Amino acid sequence: LAQRVPAAQGSDELAQLTATVNEMLERLEVLFSSQRRFVADVSHELRTPLTAMRGNLELLRRTSQAAPAQIGPSLAAMEREVNRLVRMSSDLLLLAQAESGVHLRSEPVALDELVLEVVRDLAPLAQGLTLRPAIAEQVEVMGDRDRLKQALLNMAANALQHTPPGGSVTLAVACAGNHAELVVHDTGVGIDAEALPYVFERFFRADRARSRAAGGAGLGLAIVKWVAEAHAGGVNVRSTPGEGSTFTLWLPIHPPALT
Ligand code: ADP
């Protein structure tokens, strides 16, 4: 980016100013390089489904005389990729809005009702698994209901995706001091200790091949983190490979004004 300003000689004030300017330049450099990486990641993520679709289109063109039975699988593959692109664009749009400082609603949200709603919405995806709510008490926070629902849906959908048949996924809500907690616990495959610190980063996937096949672009947990922090709360994860994972999103019950 920019050259460092050479250290000034003679005056303390000037030396201090130089140090401050250099520190600002360093911070800018970090910012720019994370932006560059973001653009590179987005391009990569767009190219993969587009390449798959191009392959299928070529196949269809060459076999346009083929029987419908041959055409079906290609069309189905393209439909899957299009769905992935649509999902990714809406996730990217949401994250872009987050960065530009979009205003959250501040309305009373009954977290226990939210949990029941998400369990109902995801029940069709929970085949062979137990998906259950665990509501210790009624908990109300001030916040943005749609965004909180999206965060809970993202965590719960991940849990279902990474839990083999016979396992269970529990969505709990509870109060802990001044905080409300939404907890998603699964008895699934778990996350390796090396991957754990990165799961909330954009485009991070612990198991690329499997997560990609499942349709994710690695944006779901970045959105969860943004939603939690925009509510003056936070999110954390504990996990044991082979035993399962627990994601906890906590929110202040009486938050400062939302940004
Ligand atoms: P994705 O779109 O891949 O689901 P996320 O940001 O939601 O992206 O998750 C990032 C990665 O974290 C996933 O690809 C997966 O490797 C890992 N992960 C998230 N939730 C779980 C879970 N409950 N169990 C195991 N791994 C998980």
PDB file of C-alpha atoms and ligand atoms in Angstrom:
ATOM      1  CA  LEU A   1       0.000   0.000   0.000  1.00  0.00           C
ATOM      2  CA  ALA A   2       1.992   2.977   1.199  1.00  0.00           C
ATOM      3  CA  GLN A   3       5.545   3.552   2.262  1.00  0.00           C
ATOM      4  CA  ARG A   4       6.282   4.056   5.905  1.00  0.00           C
ATOM      5  CA  VAL A   5       7.112   7.594   6.917  1.00  0.00           C
ATOM      6  CA  PRO A   6      10.798   7.622   7.915  1.00  0.00           C
ATOM      7  CA  ALA A   7      11.414   8.204  11.599  1.00  0.00           C
ATOM      8  CA  ALA A   8      11.781  11.900  12.366  1.00  0.00           C
ATOM      9  CA  GLN A   9      14.798  13.191  14.170  1.00  0.00           C
ATOM     10  CA  GLY A  10      15.032  15.895  16.713  1.00  0.00           C
ATOM     11  CA  SER A  11      11.532  16.553  17.933  1.00  0.00           C
ATOM     12  CA  ASP A  12       9.578  14.279  20.270  1.00  0.00           C
ATOM     13  CA  GLU A  13       6.270  15.536  18.941  1.00  0.00           C
ATOM     14  CA  LEU A  14       7.271  14.855  15.389  1.00  0.00           C
ATOM     15  CA  ALA A  15       8.488  11.386  16.303  1.00  0.00           C
ATOM     16  CA  GLN A  16       5.171  10.652  17.964  1.00  0.00           C
ATOM     17  CA  LEU A  17       3.235  11.917  14.958  1.00  0.00           C
ATOM     18  CA  THR A  18       5.318   9.747  12.658  1.00  0.00           C
ATOM     19  CA  ALA A  19       4.657   6.693  14.822  1.00  0.00           C
ATOM     20  CA  THR A  20       0.906   7.398  14.770  1.00  0.00           C
ATOM     21  CA  VAL A  21       0.847   7.815  10.993  1.00  0.00           C
ATOM     22  CA  ASN A  22       2.785   4.582  10.538  1.00  0.00           C
ATOM     23  CA  GLU A  23       0.405   2.745  12.820  1.00  0.00           C
ATOM     24  CA  MET A  24      -2.548   4.019  10.766  1.00  0.00           C
ATOM     25  CA  LEU A  25      -0.861   2.880   7.551  1.00  0.00           C
ATOM     26  CA  GLU A  26      -0.360  -0.573   9.022  1.00  0.00           C
ATOM     27  CA  ARG A  27      -4.015  -0.813   9.977  1.00  0.00           C
ATOM     28  CA  LEU A  28      -5.064   0.279   6.491  1.00  0.00           C
ATOM     29  CA  GLU A  29      -2.822  -2.364   5.007  1.00  0.00           C
ATOM     30  CA  VAL A  30      -4.499  -5.079   7.094  1.00  0.00           C
ATOM     31  CA  LEU A  31      -7.917  -3.783   6.015  1.00  0.00           C
ATOM     32  CA  PHE A  32      -7.015  -3.719   2.333  1.00  0.00           C
ATOM     33  CA  SER A  33      -5.522  -7.171   2.399  1.00  0.00           C
ATOM     34  CA  SER A  34      -8.625  -8.614   4.083  1.00  0.00           C
ATOM     35  CA  GLN A  35     -10.764  -6.899   1.400  1.00  0.00           C
ATOM     36  CA  ARG A  36      -8.577  -8.393  -1.323  1.00  0.00           C
ATOM     37  CA  ARG A  37      -8.920 -11.838   0.189  1.00  0.00           C
ATOM     38  CA  PHE A  38     -12.677 -11.409   0.424  1.00  0.00           C
ATOM     39  CA  VAL A  39     -12.966 -10.529  -3.282  1.00  0.00           C
ATOM     40  CA  ALA A  40     -10.721 -13.470  -4.216  1.00  0.00           C
ATOM     41  CA  ASP A  41     -12.844 -15.830  -2.083  1.00  0.00           C
ATOM     42  CA  VAL A  42     -16.079 -14.559  -3.613  1.00  0.00           C
ATOM     43  CA  SER A  43     -14.712 -15.031  -7.152  1.00  0.00           C
ATOM     44  CA  HIS A  44     -13.604 -18.545  -6.332  1.00  0.00           C
ATOM     45  CA  GLU A  45     -16.959 -19.443  -4.805  1.00  0.00           C
ATOM     46  CA  LEU A  46     -18.803 -18.091  -7.847  1.00  0.00           C
ATOM     47  CA  ARG A  47     -16.600 -19.909 -10.314  1.00  0.00           C
ATOM     48  CA  THR A  48     -17.185 -23.380  -8.898  1.00  0.00           C
ATOM     49  CA  PRO A  49     -20.969 -23.585  -9.475  1.00  0.00           C
ATOM     50  CA  LEU A  50     -20.674 -21.709 -12.766  1.00  0.00           C
ATOM     51  CA  THR A  51     -18.104 -24.193 -14.065  1.00  0.00           C
ATOM     52  CA  ALA A  52     -20.329 -27.092 -13.038  1.00  0.00           C
ATOM     53  CA  MET A  53     -23.249 -25.511 -14.879  1.00  0.00           C
ATOM     54  CA  ARG A  54     -21.184 -24.904 -17.999  1.00  0.00           C
ATOM     55  CA  GLY A  55     -20.185 -28.567 -18.059  1.00  0.00           C
ATOM     56  CA  ASN A  56     -23.802 -29.640 -17.829  1.00  0.00           C
ATOM     57  CA  LEU A  57     -24.908 -27.177 -20.506  1.00  0.00           C
ATOM     58  CA  GLU A  58     -22.253 -28.485 -22.878  1.00  0.00           C
ATOM     59  CA  LEU A  59     -23.394 -32.020 -22.215  1.00  0.00           C
ATOM     60  CA  LEU A  60     -26.989 -31.067 -22.947  1.00  0.00           C
ATOM     61  CA  ARG A  61     -26.012 -29.298 -26.164  1.00  0.00           C
ATOM     62  CA  ARG A  62     -24.099 -32.317 -27.387  1.00  0.00           C
ATOM     63  CA  THR A  63     -26.817 -34.751 -26.421  1.00  0.00           C
ATOM     64  CA  SER A  64     -29.821 -32.664 -27.412  1.00  0.00           C
ATOM     65  CA  GLN A  65     -31.195 -35.717 -29.203  1.00  0.00           C
ATOM     66  CA  ALA A  66     -30.865 -37.744 -26.009  1.00  0.00           C
ATOM     67  CA  ALA A  67     -33.746 -39.364 -24.201  1.00  0.00           C
ATOM     68  CA  PRO A  68     -35.348 -37.364 -21.363  1.00  0.00           C
ATOM     69  CA  ALA A  69     -33.890 -39.884 -18.931  1.00  0.00           C
ATOM     70  CA  GLN A  70     -30.406 -38.638 -19.806  1.00  0.00           C
ATOM     71  CA  ILE A  71     -31.337 -34.981 -19.658  1.00  0.00           C
ATOM     72  CA  GLY A  72     -32.963 -35.166 -16.233  1.00  0.00           C
ATOM     73  CA  PRO A  73     -29.801 -35.591 -14.115  1.00  0.00           C
ATOM     74  CA  SER A  74     -28.021 -32.704 -15.875  1.00  0.00           C
ATOM     75  CA  LEU A  75     -30.964 -30.395 -15.304  1.00  0.00           C
ATOM     76  CA  ALA A  76     -31.151 -31.479 -11.665  1.00  0.00           C
ATOM     77  CA  ALA A  77     -27.432 -30.753 -11.190  1.00  0.00           C
ATOM     78  CA  MET A  78     -27.848 -27.301 -12.708  1.00  0.00           C
ATOM     79  CA  GLU A  79     -30.830 -26.596 -10.517  1.00  0.00           C
ATOM     80  CA  ARG A  80     -28.752 -27.467  -7.443  1.00  0.00           C
ATOM     81  CA  GLU A  81     -25.971 -25.102  -8.519  1.00  0.00           C
ATOM     82  CA  VAL A  82     -28.421 -22.283  -9.276  1.00  0.00           C
ATOM     83  CA  ASN A  83     -29.963 -22.733  -5.835  1.00  0.00           C
ATOM     84  CA  ARG A  84     -26.498 -22.545  -4.311  1.00  0.00           C
ATOM     85  CA  LEU A  85     -25.752 -19.309  -6.169  1.00  0.00           C
ATOM     86  CA  VAL A  86     -29.055 -17.794  -5.099  1.00  0.00           C
ATOM     87  CA  ARG A  87     -28.381 -18.716  -1.457  1.00  0.00           C
ATOM     88  CA  MET A  88     -24.863 -17.376  -1.637  1.00  0.00           C
ATOM     89  CA  SER A  89     -25.957 -14.054  -3.156  1.00  0.00           C
ATOM     90  CA  SER A  90     -28.504 -13.478  -0.442  1.00  0.00           C
ATOM     91  CA  ASP A  91     -25.918 -14.328   2.260  1.00  0.00           C
ATOM     92  CA  LEU A  92     -23.389 -11.968   0.661  1.00  0.00           C
ATOM     93  CA  LEU A  93     -25.990  -9.225   0.420  1.00  0.00           C
ATOM     94  CA  LEU A  94     -26.766  -9.630   4.103  1.00  0.00           C
ATOM     95  CA  LEU A  95     -23.081  -9.456   5.064  1.00  0.00           C
ATOM     96  CA  ALA A  96     -22.579  -6.386   2.843  1.00  0.00           C
ATOM     97  CA  GLN A  97     -25.518  -4.706   4.577  1.00  0.00           C
ATOM     98  CA  ALA A  98     -23.956  -5.656   7.898  1.00  0.00           C
ATOM     99  CA  GLU A  99     -20.718  -3.921   6.923  1.00  0.00           C
ATOM    100  CA  SER A 100     -22.446  -0.779   5.779  1.00  0.00           C
ATOM    101  CA  GLY A 101     -24.012  -0.485   9.233  1.00  0.00           C
ATOM    102  CA  VAL A 102     -27.615  -1.402   8.563  1.00  0.00           C
ATOM    103  CA  HIS A 103     -30.033  -0.592  11.374  1.00  0.00           C
ATOM    104  CA  LEU A 104     -31.527  -3.452  13.296  1.00  0.00           C
ATOM    105  CA  ARG A 105     -35.086  -3.409  14.502  1.00  0.00           C
ATOM    106  CA  SER A 106     -35.586  -3.219  18.217  1.00  0.00           C
ATOM    107  CA  GLU A 107     -38.719  -5.089  19.155  1.00  0.00           C
ATOM    108  CA  PRO A 108     -39.624  -7.504  21.933  1.00  0.00           C
ATOM    109  CA  VAL A 109     -38.682 -11.033  20.838  1.00  0.00           C
ATOM    110  CA  ALA A 110     -39.849 -14.110  22.749  1.00  0.00           C
ATOM    111  CA  LEU A 111     -36.887 -16.448  22.326  1.00  0.00           C
ATOM    112  CA  ASP A 112     -38.844 -19.495  23.502  1.00  0.00           C
ATOM    113  CA  GLU A 113     -41.347 -18.940  20.672  1.00  0.00           C
ATOM    114  CA  LEU A 114     -38.486 -18.432  18.230  1.00  0.00           C
ATOM    115  CA  VAL A 115     -37.011 -21.800  19.224  1.00  0.00           C
ATOM    116  CA  LEU A 116     -40.345 -23.573  18.727  1.00  0.00           C
ATOM    117  CA  GLU A 117     -40.772 -21.902  15.337  1.00  0.00           C
ATOM    118  CA  VAL A 118     -37.310 -22.952  14.135  1.00  0.00           C
ATOM    119  CA  VAL A 119     -37.879 -26.532  15.346  1.00  0.00           C
ATOM    120  CA  ARG A 120     -41.147 -26.567  13.354  1.00  0.00           C
ATOM    121  CA  ASP A 121     -39.501 -25.082  10.245  1.00  0.00           C
ATOM    122  CA  LEU A 122     -36.627 -27.574  10.278  1.00  0.00           C
ATOM    123  CA  ALA A 123     -38.608 -30.695  11.215  1.00  0.00           C
ATOM    124  CA  PRO A 124     -38.784 -31.866   7.565  1.00  0.00           C
ATOM    125  CA  LEU A 125     -34.954 -31.826   7.387  1.00  0.00           C
ATOM    126  CA  ALA A 126     -34.531 -33.871  10.566  1.00  0.00           C
ATOM    127  CA  GLN A 127     -35.278 -37.296   9.109  1.00  0.00           C
ATOM    128  CA  GLY A 128     -33.671 -40.054  11.151  1.00  0.00           C
ATOM    129  CA  LEU A 129     -32.626 -37.523  13.811  1.00  0.00           C
ATOM    130  CA  THR A 130     -34.234 -36.260  16.973  1.00  0.00           C
ATOM    131  CA  LEU A 131     -34.764 -32.494  16.815  1.00  0.00           C
ATOM    132  CA  ARG A 132     -36.180 -31.096  20.025  1.00  0.00           C
ATOM    133  CA  PRO A 133     -36.643 -27.818  21.893  1.00  0.00           C
ATOM    134  CA  ALA A 134     -35.441 -27.431  25.486  1.00  0.00           C
ATOM    135  CA  ILE A 135     -37.105 -24.410  27.027  1.00  0.00           C
ATOM    136  CA  ALA A 136     -36.181 -23.743  30.632  1.00  0.00           C
ATOM    137  CA  GLU A 137     -38.251 -20.566  30.872  1.00  0.00           C
ATOM    138  CA  GLN A 138     -39.884 -17.833  28.843  1.00  0.00           C
ATOM    139  CA  VAL A 139     -37.236 -15.362  27.770  1.00  0.00           C
ATOM    140  CA  GLU A 140     -37.829 -12.046  26.073  1.00  0.00           C
ATOM    141  CA  VAL A 141     -35.148  -9.764  24.650  1.00  0.00           C
ATOM    142  CA  MET A 142     -35.223  -6.553  22.638  1.00  0.00           C
ATOM    143  CA  GLY A 143     -33.898  -7.237  19.177  1.00  0.00           C
ATOM    144  CA  ASP A 144     -34.485  -7.883  15.514  1.00  0.00           C
ATOM    145  CA  ARG A 145     -36.710 -10.956  15.275  1.00  0.00           C
ATOM    146  CA  ASP A 146     -35.965 -11.831  11.637  1.00  0.00           C
ATOM    147  CA  ARG A 147     -32.205 -11.593  12.097  1.00  0.00           C
ATOM    148  CA  LEU A 148     -32.261 -13.614  15.323  1.00  0.00           C
ATOM    149  CA  LYS A 149     -34.353 -16.251  13.586  1.00  0.00           C
ATOM    150  CA  GLN A 150     -31.874 -16.415  10.728  1.00  0.00           C
ATOM    151  CA  ALA A 151     -28.979 -16.872  13.173  1.00  0.00           C
ATOM    152  CA  LEU A 152     -30.781 -19.691  14.989  1.00  0.00           C
ATOM    153  CA  LEU A 153     -31.766 -21.317  11.684  1.00  0.00           C
ATOM    154  CA  ASN A 154     -28.165 -21.218  10.457  1.00  0.00           C
ATOM    155  CA  MET A 155     -26.813 -22.855  13.622  1.00  0.00           C
ATOM    156  CA  ALA A 156     -29.582 -25.455  13.728  1.00  0.00           C
ATOM    157  CA  ALA A 157     -29.303 -26.317  10.016  1.00  0.00           C
ATOM    158  CA  ASN A 158     -25.550 -26.839  10.471  1.00  0.00           C
ATOM    159  CA  ALA A 159     -26.195 -29.110  13.446  1.00  0.00           C
ATOM    160  CA  LEU A 160     -28.631 -31.237  11.427  1.00  0.00           C
ATOM    161  CA  GLN A 161     -26.218 -31.391   8.513  1.00  0.00           C
ATOM    162  CA  HIS A 162     -23.311 -32.619  10.629  1.00  0.00           C
ATOM    163  CA  THR A 163     -25.182 -35.171  12.727  1.00  0.00           C
ATOM    164  CA  PRO A 164     -25.514 -38.749  11.441  1.00  0.00           C
ATOM    165  CA  PRO A 165     -28.826 -40.633  11.628  1.00  0.00           C
ATOM    166  CA  GLY A 166     -29.733 -41.724  15.126  1.00  0.00           C
ATOM    167  CA  GLY A 167     -28.214 -38.601  16.696  1.00  0.00           C
ATOM    168  CA  SER A 168     -29.982 -35.641  18.224  1.00  0.00           C
ATOM    169  CA  VAL A 169     -30.080 -31.863  17.913  1.00  0.00           C
ATOM    170  CA  THR A 170     -31.384 -29.744  20.782  1.00  0.00           C
ATOM    171  CA  LEU A 171     -32.341 -26.069  20.598  1.00  0.00           C
ATOM    172  CA  ALA A 172     -32.342 -24.566  24.071  1.00  0.00           C
ATOM    173  CA  VAL A 173     -33.140 -21.183  25.523  1.00  0.00           C
ATOM    174  CA  ALA A 174     -32.250 -20.011  29.005  1.00  0.00           C
ATOM    175  CA  CYS A 175     -31.317 -16.998  31.101  1.00  0.00           C
ATOM    176  CA  ALA A 176     -27.852 -16.656  32.622  1.00  0.00           C
ATOM    177  CA  GLY A 177     -27.556 -13.508  34.740  1.00  0.00           C
ATOM    178  CA  ASN A 178     -28.182 -10.499  32.486  1.00  0.00           C
ATOM    179  CA  HIS A 179     -27.902 -12.631  29.422  1.00  0.00           C
ATOM    180  CA  ALA A 180     -30.250 -14.726  27.406  1.00  0.00           C
ATOM    181  CA  GLU A 181     -28.752 -17.728  25.664  1.00  0.00           C
ATOM    182  CA  LEU A 182     -29.772 -19.589  22.552  1.00  0.00           C
ATOM    183  CA  VAL A 183     -27.929 -22.902  22.555  1.00  0.00           C
ATOM    184  CA  VAL A 184     -27.748 -25.386  19.698  1.00  0.00           C
ATOM    185  CA  HIS A 185     -26.343 -28.724  20.770  1.00  0.00           C
ATOM    186  CA  ASP A 186     -25.749 -31.707  18.509  1.00  0.00           C
ATOM    187  CA  THR A 187     -24.374 -35.208  18.939  1.00  0.00           C
ATOM    188  CA  GLY A 188     -22.729 -35.082  15.523  1.00  0.00           C
ATOM    189  CA  VAL A 189     -19.277 -35.390  14.008  1.00  0.00           C
ATOM    190  CA  GLY A 190     -17.806 -32.439  15.911  1.00  0.00           C
ATOM    191  CA  ILE A 191     -15.106 -30.005  14.785  1.00  0.00           C
ATOM    192  CA  ASP A 192     -11.339 -30.511  15.006  1.00  0.00           C
ATOM    193  CA  ALA A 193      -9.498 -28.312  17.500  1.00  0.00           C
ATOM    194  CA  GLU A 194      -7.391 -26.770  14.677  1.00  0.00           C
ATOM    195  CA  ALA A 195     -10.508 -25.722  12.756  1.00  0.00           C
ATOM    196  CA  LEU A 196     -12.493 -24.490  15.752  1.00  0.00           C
ATOM    197  CA  PRO A 197     -11.052 -20.929  15.973  1.00  0.00           C
ATOM    198  CA  TYR A 198     -11.951 -20.274  12.330  1.00  0.00           C
ATOM    199  CA  VAL A 199     -15.522 -21.511  12.002  1.00  0.00           C
ATOM    200  CA  PHE A 200     -16.993 -17.998  12.292  1.00  0.00           C
ATOM    201  CA  GLU A 201     -14.814 -16.652   9.459  1.00  0.00           C
ATOM    202  CA  ARG A 202     -16.311 -16.016   6.079  1.00  0.00           C
ATOM    203  CA  PHE A 203     -15.973 -18.857   3.583  1.00  0.00           C
ATOM    204  CA  PHE A 204     -14.428 -21.162   6.158  1.00  0.00           C
ATOM    205  CA  ARG A 205     -15.428 -24.814   5.849  1.00  0.00           C
ATOM    206  CA  ALA A 206     -13.826 -27.398   8.087  1.00  0.00           C
ATOM    207  CA  ASP A 207     -14.473 -30.183   5.619  1.00  0.00           C
ATOM    208  CA  ARG A 208     -14.573 -28.534   2.224  1.00  0.00           C
ATOM    209  CA  ALA A 209     -15.731 -31.475   0.143  1.00  0.00           C
ATOM    210  CA  ARG A 210     -18.538 -32.525   2.417  1.00  0.00           C
ATOM    211  CA  SER A 211     -19.761 -29.015   3.239  1.00  0.00           C
ATOM    212  CA  ARG A 212     -19.701 -28.003  -0.399  1.00  0.00           C
ATOM    213  CA  ALA A 213     -21.739 -31.069  -1.336  1.00  0.00           C
ATOM    214  CA  ALA A 214     -24.210 -29.996   1.328  1.00  0.00           C
ATOM    215  CA  GLY A 215     -24.526 -26.658  -0.458  1.00  0.00           C
ATOM    216  CA  GLY A 216     -22.840 -24.309   2.005  1.00  0.00           C
ATOM    217  CA  ALA A 217     -20.454 -21.515   1.061  1.00  0.00           C
ATOM    218  CA  GLY A 218     -19.118 -21.050   4.574  1.00  0.00           C
ATOM    219  CA  LEU A 219     -21.090 -17.860   5.242  1.00  0.00           C
ATOM    220  CA  GLY A 220     -23.709 -19.149   7.685  1.00  0.00           C
ATOM    221  CA  LEU A 221     -21.700 -18.747  10.888  1.00  0.00           C
ATOM    222  CA  ALA A 222     -20.228 -15.392   9.787  1.00  0.00           C
ATOM    223  CA  ILE A 223     -23.832 -14.194   9.665  1.00  0.00           C
ATOM    224  CA  VAL A 224     -24.536 -15.685  13.107  1.00  0.00           C
ATOM    225  CA  LYS A 225     -21.553 -13.814  14.531  1.00  0.00           C
ATOM    226  CA  TRP A 226     -22.623 -10.538  12.963  1.00  0.00           C
ATOM    227  CA  VAL A 227     -26.206 -10.901  14.266  1.00  0.00           C
ATOM    228  CA  ALA A 228     -24.937 -11.659  17.784  1.00  0.00           C
ATOM    229  CA  GLU A 229     -22.503  -8.730  17.853  1.00  0.00           C
ATOM    230  CA  ALA A 230     -25.008  -6.310  16.317  1.00  0.00           C
ATOM    231  CA  HIS A 231     -27.215  -7.127  19.341  1.00  0.00           C
ATOM    232  CA  ALA A 232     -24.313  -6.339  21.684  1.00  0.00           C
ATOM    233  CA  GLY A 233     -23.974 -10.069  22.336  1.00  0.00           C
ATOM    234  CA  GLY A 234     -21.648 -12.774  21.126  1.00  0.00           C
ATOM    235  CA  VAL A 235     -21.309 -16.335  20.026  1.00  0.00           C
ATOM    236  CA  ASN A 236     -19.037 -19.223  20.975  1.00  0.00           C
ATOM    237  CA  VAL A 237     -18.571 -22.883  20.222  1.00  0.00           C
ATOM    238  CA  ARG A 238     -17.367 -25.955  22.070  1.00  0.00           C
ATOM    239  CA  SER A 239     -16.848 -29.191  20.257  1.00  0.00           C
ATOM    240  CA  THR A 240     -15.425 -32.677  20.671  1.00  0.00           C
ATOM    241  CA  PRO A 241     -14.683 -34.592  17.468  1.00  0.00           C
ATOM    242  CA  GLY A 242     -16.834 -37.712  17.317  1.00  0.00           C
ATOM    243  CA  GLU A 243     -19.095 -36.508  20.132  1.00  0.00           C
ATOM    244  CA  GLY A 244     -20.728 -33.299  18.976  1.00  0.00           C
ATOM    245  CA  SER A 245     -20.805 -29.524  19.108  1.00  0.00           C
ATOM    246  CA  THR A 246     -22.491 -26.806  21.119  1.00  0.00           C
ATOM    247  CA  PHE A 247     -22.984 -23.309  19.699  1.00  0.00           C
ATOM    248  CA  THR A 248     -24.109 -20.620  22.146  1.00  0.00           C
ATOM    249  CA  LEU A 249     -25.424 -17.238  21.061  1.00  0.00           C
ATOM    250  CA  TRP A 250     -25.820 -14.913  24.011  1.00  0.00           C
ATOM    251  CA  LEU A 251     -27.694 -11.608  24.101  1.00  0.00           C
ATOM    252  CA  PRO A 252     -28.010  -8.958  26.786  1.00  0.00           C
ATOM    253  CA  ILE A 253     -31.574  -8.898  28.089  1.00  0.00           C
ATOM    254  CA  HIS A 254     -31.513  -5.110  28.362  1.00  0.00           C
ATOM    255  CA  PRO A 255     -29.205  -4.061  25.529  1.00  0.00           C
ATOM    256  CA  PRO A 256     -27.840  -0.605  24.900  1.00  0.00           C
ATOM    257  CA  ALA A 257     -29.501   1.046  21.873  1.00  0.00           C
ATOM    258  CA  LEU A 258     -28.957  -1.198  18.869  1.00  0.00           C
ATOM    259  CA  THR A 259     -26.740   0.037  16.055  1.00  0.00           C
TER     260      THR A 259
HETATM  261  P1  ADP B   1     -21.446 -23.736   5.674  1.00  0.00           P
HETATM  262  O1  ADP B   1     -22.137 -22.950   4.616  1.00  0.00           O
HETATM  263  O2  ADP B   1     -20.288 -24.534   5.149  1.00  0.00           O
HETATM  264  O3  ADP B   1     -22.361 -24.502   6.564  1.00  0.00           O
HETATM  265  P2  ADP B   1     -20.920 -22.174   8.059  1.00  0.00           P
HETATM  266  O4  ADP B   1     -20.301 -20.835   8.211  1.00  0.00           O
HETATM  267  O5  ADP B   1     -22.351 -22.315   8.507  1.00  0.00           O
HETATM  268  O6  ADP B   1     -20.754 -22.590   6.554  1.00  0.00           O
HETATM  269  O7  ADP B   1     -20.038 -23.242   8.833  1.00  0.00           O
HETATM  270  C1  ADP B   1     -18.641 -23.266   8.630  1.00  0.00           C
HETATM  271  C2  ADP B   1     -18.083 -24.657   8.834  1.00  0.00           C
HETATM  272  O8  ADP B   1     -18.113 -25.003  10.220  1.00  0.00           O
HETATM  273  C3  ADP B   1     -18.865 -25.752   8.136  1.00  0.00           C
HETATM  274  O9  ADP B   1     -18.455 -25.900   6.795  1.00  0.00           O
HETATM  275  C4  ADP B   1     -18.517 -26.973   8.975  1.00  0.00           C
HETATM  276  O10 ADP B   1     -17.274 -27.496   8.568  1.00  0.00           O
HETATM  277  C5  ADP B   1     -18.335 -26.395  10.365  1.00  0.00           C
HETATM  278  N1  ADP B   1     -19.537 -26.591  11.214  1.00  0.00           N
HETATM  279  C6  ADP B   1     -20.494 -25.675  11.467  1.00  0.00           C
HETATM  280  N2  ADP B   1     -21.422 -26.167  12.317  1.00  0.00           N
HETATM  281  C7  ADP B   1     -21.045 -27.436  12.596  1.00  0.00           C
HETATM  282  C8  ADP B   1     -21.586 -28.474  13.434  1.00  0.00           C
HETATM  283  N3  ADP B   1     -22.705 -28.304  14.156  1.00  0.00           N
HETATM  284  N4  ADP B   1     -20.901 -29.653  13.493  1.00  0.00           N
HETATM  285  C9  ADP B   1     -19.751 -29.834  12.795  1.00  0.00           C
HETATM  286  N5  ADP B   1     -19.192 -28.890  11.992  1.00  0.00           N
HETATM  287  C10 ADP B   1     -19.830 -27.703  11.887  1.00  0.00           C
END
